[in-house]
Coordinates of C-alpha atoms in Angstrom, one line a residue:
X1 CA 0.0 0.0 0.0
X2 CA 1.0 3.6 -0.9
X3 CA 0.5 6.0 2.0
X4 CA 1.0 10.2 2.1
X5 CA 3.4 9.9 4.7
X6 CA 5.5 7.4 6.1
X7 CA 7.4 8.3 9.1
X8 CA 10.7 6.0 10.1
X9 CA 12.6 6.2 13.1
X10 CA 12.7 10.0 13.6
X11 CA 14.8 11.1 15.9
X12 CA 14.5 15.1 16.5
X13 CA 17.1 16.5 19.6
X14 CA 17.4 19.9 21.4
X15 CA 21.4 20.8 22.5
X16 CA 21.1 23.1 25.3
X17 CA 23.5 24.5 27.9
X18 CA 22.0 22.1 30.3
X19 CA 22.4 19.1 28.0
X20 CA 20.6 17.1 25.3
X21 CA 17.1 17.0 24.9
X22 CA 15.9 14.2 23.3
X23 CA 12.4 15.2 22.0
X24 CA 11.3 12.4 19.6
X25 CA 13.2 9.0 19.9
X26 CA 12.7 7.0 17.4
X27 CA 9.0 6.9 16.3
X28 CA 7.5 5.2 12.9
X29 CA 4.2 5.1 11.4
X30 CA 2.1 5.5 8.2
X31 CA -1.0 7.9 7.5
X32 CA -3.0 6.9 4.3
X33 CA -4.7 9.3 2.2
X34 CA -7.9 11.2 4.0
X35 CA -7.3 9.5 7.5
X36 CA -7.7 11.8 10.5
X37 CA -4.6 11.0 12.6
X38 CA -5.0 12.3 17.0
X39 CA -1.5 12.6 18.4
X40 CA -2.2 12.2 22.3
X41 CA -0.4 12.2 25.1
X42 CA 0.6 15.3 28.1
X43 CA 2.5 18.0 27.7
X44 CA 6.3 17.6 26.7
X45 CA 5.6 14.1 25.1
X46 CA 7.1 15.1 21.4
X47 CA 3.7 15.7 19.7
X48 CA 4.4 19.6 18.8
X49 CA 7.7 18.9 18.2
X50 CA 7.8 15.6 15.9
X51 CA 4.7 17.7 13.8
X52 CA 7.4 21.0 13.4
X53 CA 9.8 17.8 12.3
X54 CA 7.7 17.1 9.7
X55 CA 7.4 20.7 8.3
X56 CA 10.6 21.0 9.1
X57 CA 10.2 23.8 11.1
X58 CA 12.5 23.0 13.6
X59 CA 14.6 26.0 14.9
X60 CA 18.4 25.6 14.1
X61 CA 19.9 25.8 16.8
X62 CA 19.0 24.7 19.3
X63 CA 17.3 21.9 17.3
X64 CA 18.4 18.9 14.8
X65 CA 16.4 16.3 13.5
X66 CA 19.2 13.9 14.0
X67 CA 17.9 10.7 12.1
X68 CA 15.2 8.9 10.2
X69 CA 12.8 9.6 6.9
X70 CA 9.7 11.7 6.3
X71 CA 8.1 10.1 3.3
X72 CA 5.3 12.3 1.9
X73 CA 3.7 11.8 -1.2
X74 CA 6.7 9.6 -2.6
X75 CA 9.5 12.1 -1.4
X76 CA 11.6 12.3 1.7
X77 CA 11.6 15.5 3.4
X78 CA 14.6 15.5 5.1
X79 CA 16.5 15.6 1.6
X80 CA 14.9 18.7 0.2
X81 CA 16.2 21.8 -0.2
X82 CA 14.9 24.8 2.0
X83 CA 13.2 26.3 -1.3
X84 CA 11.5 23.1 -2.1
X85 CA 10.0 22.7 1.0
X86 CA 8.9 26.3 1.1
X87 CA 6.5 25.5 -2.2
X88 CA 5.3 22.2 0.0
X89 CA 4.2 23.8 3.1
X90 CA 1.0 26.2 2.8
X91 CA 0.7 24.3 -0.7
X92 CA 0.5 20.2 0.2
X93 CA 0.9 20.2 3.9
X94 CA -0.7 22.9 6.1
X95 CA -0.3 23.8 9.7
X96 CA -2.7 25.7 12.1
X97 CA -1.4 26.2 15.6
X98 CA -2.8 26.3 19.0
X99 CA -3.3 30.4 19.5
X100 CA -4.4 32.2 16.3
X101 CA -3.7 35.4 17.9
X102 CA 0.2 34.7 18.0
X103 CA -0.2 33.2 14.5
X104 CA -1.7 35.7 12.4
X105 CA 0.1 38.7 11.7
X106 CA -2.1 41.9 14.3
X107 CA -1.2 44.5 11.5
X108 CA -2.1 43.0 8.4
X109 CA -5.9 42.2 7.5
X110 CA -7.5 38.6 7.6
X111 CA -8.4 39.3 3.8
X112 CA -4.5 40.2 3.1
X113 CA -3.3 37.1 5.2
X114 CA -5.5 34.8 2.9
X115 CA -4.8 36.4 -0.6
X116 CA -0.9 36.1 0.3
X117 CA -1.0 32.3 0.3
X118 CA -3.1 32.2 -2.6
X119 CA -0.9 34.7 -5.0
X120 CA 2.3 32.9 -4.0
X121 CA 1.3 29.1 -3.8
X122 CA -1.5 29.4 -6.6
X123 CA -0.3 32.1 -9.6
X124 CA -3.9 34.0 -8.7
X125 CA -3.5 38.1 -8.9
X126 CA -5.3 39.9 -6.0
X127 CA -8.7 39.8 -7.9
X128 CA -9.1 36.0 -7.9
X129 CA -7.4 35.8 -4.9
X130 CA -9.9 38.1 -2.7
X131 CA -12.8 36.0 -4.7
X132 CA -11.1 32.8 -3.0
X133 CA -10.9 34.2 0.5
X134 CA -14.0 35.5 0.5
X135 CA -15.3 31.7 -0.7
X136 CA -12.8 30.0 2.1
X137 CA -14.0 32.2 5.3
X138 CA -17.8 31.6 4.1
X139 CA -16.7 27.7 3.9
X140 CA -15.3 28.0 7.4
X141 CA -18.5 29.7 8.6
X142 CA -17.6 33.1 9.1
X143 CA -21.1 35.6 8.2
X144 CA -20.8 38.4 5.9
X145 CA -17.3 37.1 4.9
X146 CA -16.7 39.3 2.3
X147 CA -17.2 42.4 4.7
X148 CA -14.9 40.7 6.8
X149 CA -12.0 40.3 4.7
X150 CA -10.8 44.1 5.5
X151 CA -10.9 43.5 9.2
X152 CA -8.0 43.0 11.7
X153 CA -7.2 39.9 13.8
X154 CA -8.3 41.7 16.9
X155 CA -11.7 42.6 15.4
X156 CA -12.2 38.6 15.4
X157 CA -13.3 36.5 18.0
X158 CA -10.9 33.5 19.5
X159 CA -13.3 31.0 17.4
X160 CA -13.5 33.2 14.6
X161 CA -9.3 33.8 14.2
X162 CA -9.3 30.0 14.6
X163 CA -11.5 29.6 11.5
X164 CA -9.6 32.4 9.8
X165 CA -6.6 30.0 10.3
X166 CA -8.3 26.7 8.7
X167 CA -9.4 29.1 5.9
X168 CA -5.7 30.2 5.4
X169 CA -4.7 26.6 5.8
X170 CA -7.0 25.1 3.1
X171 CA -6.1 27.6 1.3
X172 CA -4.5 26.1 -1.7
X173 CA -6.5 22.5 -1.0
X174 CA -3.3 20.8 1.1
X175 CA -3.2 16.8 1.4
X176 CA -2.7 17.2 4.6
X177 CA -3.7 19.1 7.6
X178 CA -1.8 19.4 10.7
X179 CA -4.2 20.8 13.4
X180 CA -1.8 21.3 16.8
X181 CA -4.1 21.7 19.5
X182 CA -5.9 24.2 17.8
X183 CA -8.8 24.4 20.6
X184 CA -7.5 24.3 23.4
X185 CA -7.6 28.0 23.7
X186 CA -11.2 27.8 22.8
X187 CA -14.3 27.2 25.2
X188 CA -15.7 24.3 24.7
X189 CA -18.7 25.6 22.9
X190 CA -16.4 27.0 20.6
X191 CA -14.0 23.9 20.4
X192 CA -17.3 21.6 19.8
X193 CA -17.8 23.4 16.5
X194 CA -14.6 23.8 15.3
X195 CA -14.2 19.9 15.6
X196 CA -17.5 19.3 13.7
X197 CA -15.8 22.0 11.0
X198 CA -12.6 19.8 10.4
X199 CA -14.9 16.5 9.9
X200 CA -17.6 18.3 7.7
X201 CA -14.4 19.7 5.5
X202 CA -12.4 16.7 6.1
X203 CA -15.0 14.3 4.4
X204 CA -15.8 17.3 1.7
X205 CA -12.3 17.2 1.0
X206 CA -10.7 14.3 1.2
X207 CA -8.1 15.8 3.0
X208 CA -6.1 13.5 5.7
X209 CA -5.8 15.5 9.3
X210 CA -3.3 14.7 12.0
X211 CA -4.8 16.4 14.9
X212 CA -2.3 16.7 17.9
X213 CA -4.1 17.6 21.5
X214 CA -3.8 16.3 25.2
X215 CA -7.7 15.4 25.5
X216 CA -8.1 12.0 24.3
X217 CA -12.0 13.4 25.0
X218 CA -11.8 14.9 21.5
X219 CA -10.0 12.3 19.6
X220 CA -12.9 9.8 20.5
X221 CA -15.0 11.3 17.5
X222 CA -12.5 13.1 15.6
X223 CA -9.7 10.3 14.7
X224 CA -9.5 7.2 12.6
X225 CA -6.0 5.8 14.4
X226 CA -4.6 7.3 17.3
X227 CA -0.6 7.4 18.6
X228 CA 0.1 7.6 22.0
X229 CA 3.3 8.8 22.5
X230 CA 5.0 9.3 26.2
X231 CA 8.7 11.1 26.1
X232 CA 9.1 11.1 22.7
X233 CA 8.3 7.2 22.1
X234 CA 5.2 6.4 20.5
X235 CA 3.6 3.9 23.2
X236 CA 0.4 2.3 21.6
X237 CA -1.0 3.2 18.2
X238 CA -4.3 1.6 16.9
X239 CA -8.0 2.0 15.4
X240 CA -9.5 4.5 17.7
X241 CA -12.3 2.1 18.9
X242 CA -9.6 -0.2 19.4
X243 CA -7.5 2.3 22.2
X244 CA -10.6 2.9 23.5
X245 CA -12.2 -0.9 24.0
X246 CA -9.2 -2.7 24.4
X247 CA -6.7 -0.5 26.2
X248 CA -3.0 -2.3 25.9
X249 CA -0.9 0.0 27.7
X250 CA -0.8 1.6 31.2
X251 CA -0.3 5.1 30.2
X252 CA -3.4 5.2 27.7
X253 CA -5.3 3.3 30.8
X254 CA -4.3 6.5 32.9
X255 CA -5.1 8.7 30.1
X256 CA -8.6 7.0 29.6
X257 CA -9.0 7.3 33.3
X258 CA -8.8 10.5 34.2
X259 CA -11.7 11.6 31.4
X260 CA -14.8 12.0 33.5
X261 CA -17.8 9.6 32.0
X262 CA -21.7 10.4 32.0
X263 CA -21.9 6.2 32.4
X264 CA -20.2 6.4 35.5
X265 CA -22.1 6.7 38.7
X266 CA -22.3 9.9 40.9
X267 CA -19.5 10.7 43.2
X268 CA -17.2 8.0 40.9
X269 CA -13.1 9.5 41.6
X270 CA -11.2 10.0 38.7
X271 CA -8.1 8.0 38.4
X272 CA -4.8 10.6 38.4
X273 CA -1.1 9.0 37.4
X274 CA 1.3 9.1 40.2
X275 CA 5.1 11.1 39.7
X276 CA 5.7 13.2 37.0
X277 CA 6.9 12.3 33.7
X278 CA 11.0 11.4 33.2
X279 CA 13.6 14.3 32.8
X280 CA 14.1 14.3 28.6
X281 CA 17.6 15.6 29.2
X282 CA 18.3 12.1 31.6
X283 CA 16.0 9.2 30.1
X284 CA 16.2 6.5 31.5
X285 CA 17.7 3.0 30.3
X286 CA 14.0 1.2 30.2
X287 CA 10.7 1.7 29.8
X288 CA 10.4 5.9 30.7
X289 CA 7.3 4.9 32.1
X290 CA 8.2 2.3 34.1
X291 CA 8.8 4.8 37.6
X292 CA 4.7 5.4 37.7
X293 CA 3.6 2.4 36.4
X294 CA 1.9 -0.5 38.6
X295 CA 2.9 -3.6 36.6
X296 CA 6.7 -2.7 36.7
X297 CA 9.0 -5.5 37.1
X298 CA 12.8 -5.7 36.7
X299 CA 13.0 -5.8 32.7
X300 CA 10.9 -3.1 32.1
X301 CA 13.9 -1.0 34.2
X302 CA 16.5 -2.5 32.2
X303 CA 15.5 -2.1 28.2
X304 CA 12.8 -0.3 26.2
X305 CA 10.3 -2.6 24.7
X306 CA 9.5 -2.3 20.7
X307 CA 6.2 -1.5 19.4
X308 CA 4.2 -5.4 19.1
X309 CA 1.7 -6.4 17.1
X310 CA -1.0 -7.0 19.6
X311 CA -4.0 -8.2 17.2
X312 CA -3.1 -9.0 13.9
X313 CA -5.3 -5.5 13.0
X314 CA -2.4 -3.0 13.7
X315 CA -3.2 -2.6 17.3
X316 CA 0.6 -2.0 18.5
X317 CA 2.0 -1.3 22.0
X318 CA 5.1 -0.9 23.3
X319 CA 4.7 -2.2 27.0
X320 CA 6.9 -5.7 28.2
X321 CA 3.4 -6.6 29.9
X322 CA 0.7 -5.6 28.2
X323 CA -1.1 -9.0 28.3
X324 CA -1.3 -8.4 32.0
X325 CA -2.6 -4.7 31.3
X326 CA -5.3 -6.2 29.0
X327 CA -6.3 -8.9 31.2
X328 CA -5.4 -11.5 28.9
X329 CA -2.8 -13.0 31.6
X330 CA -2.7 -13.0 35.4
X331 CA 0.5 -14.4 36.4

């Protein structure tokens, strides 16, 4: 099978004064064609930072993306000049960030912002290209959107600067969209409809979306295939329903844990993990998570364990005991 992008072994490191960060370690996977993608796992975990890998947008120095291939659409990213993947990102892979405010330029107009994109990635002149932003902020569901073309970021709403942003991002009809916690700034009024925006245009589109965020709450009717990743490893990666149901590894049983549920009864406590996550200056030799995990036992101290087929349907984990964690042994 031919997929968009095909990720092996990245490796992405940060050399500071205090020593080597090591952000991403390793991780592999494949995203077809029009598959929404959710990136999970707490803050500091690599998601942010293995997406900026991909657009290579990694800031030199402090960063390197030491090792591995980005596949996309047949070519490997890391071997392209900076000019070639200047005409990639806006054009075939887009990005839209967490906080619109700090991404959209306060002195230029939304209109302006849009038409830019469009002139250099598409060959329009400013005619067509005001015709197409007016078209993309009434597909992203912003009234009177022709009126609004002339107006300032600050003149928008959070929800409406966020929509501004997927306009500018679909811009010039991208493979695939990156979405990097793009509502967590939002309330959750606001976040509820930007979700069902990506869908509705995701499935209008045919677009594939890799949607990075800490709330696995979200991912549950957003993604196709979820990773987990957990200091820079990619832990358990599977069919959402499959993550969900038939939970391999401790840290996505946390994960699920803590969500509240409306199934649960009344006064129910929500499960918290224990410790704090491993210093990514001073990993450790095993599993990182093996310090707050209750089925620790001496090998998981002494070597990381692989990502393993769990099911024979691409459920993967990378846990020395996740038959224990799934109940499917008890000794």
């Amino acid at each position: 099978m031919e997929y968009l992008l095909e990720i092996n072994d990245l490796r992405t490191r940060f050399y500071t004064d205090e020593g080597v960060v090591h952000a991403v370690n390793g991780i592999s996977y494949a995203l077809e064609e029009g598959e929404i993608l959710g990136v999970v796992g707490e803050s500091g975990c690599g998601k942010s930072v293995h997406a900026l890998s991909v657009m290579r947008l990694i800031p030199s120095p402090p960063g390197k993306i030491e090792s591995g291939k980005i596949v996309f659409a047949g070519r490997d990213l890391l071997h392209l000049s900076g000019n070639e993947m200047r005409h990639i990102r806006g054009s075939e892979i887009a990005m839209v960030f967490q906080d619109p405010m700090t991404s959209l330029n306060p002195v230029f107009t939304i209109g302006y912002q849009i038409m830019e994109a469009l002139i250099l990635h598409q060959g329009m002149d400013k005619n067509q290209a005001k015709d197409r932003a007016g078209e993309l902020l009434t597909l992203v569901g912003i009234p009177a959107a022709w009126q609004r073309l002339d107006d300032y970021p600050h003149q928008f709403s959070g929800g409406m600067r966020q929509r501004a942003m997927i306009a500018m991002a679909l811009s010039c009809n991208p493979k695939l969209l990156i979405a990097d916690e793009p509502t967590t700034a939002l309330d959750v009024t606001i976040q509820a409809q930007i979700i069902e925006l990506v869908k509705r245009l995701q499935q209008n589109l045919g677009m594939a979306v890799m949607w990075i965020t800490h709330d696995l709450g979200v991912v549950a009717e957003l993604a196709h295939r979820i990773n987990v990743m957990y200091a820079g490893y990619i832990v358990e990666r599977g069919k959402a329903r499959d993550i969900f149901k038939r939970t391999r590894h401790p840290y996505t049983q946390g994960l699920l844990g803590s969500l509240p549920r409306i199934d649960e009864a009344p006064g129910t406590k929500l499960i918290s993990i224990p410790g704090l996550p491993p210093d990514l200056i001073d990993l450790p030799t095993g599993c990182p998570f093996a310090a707050r995990c209750d089925y620790a036992e001496d090998q998981c101290w002494e070597s990381m364990p692989a990502l393993e087929e769990t099911d024979g349907q691409g459920h993967t984990v990378a846990c020395w005991r996740w038959k224990y964690v799934a109940g499917e042994e008890t000794s």
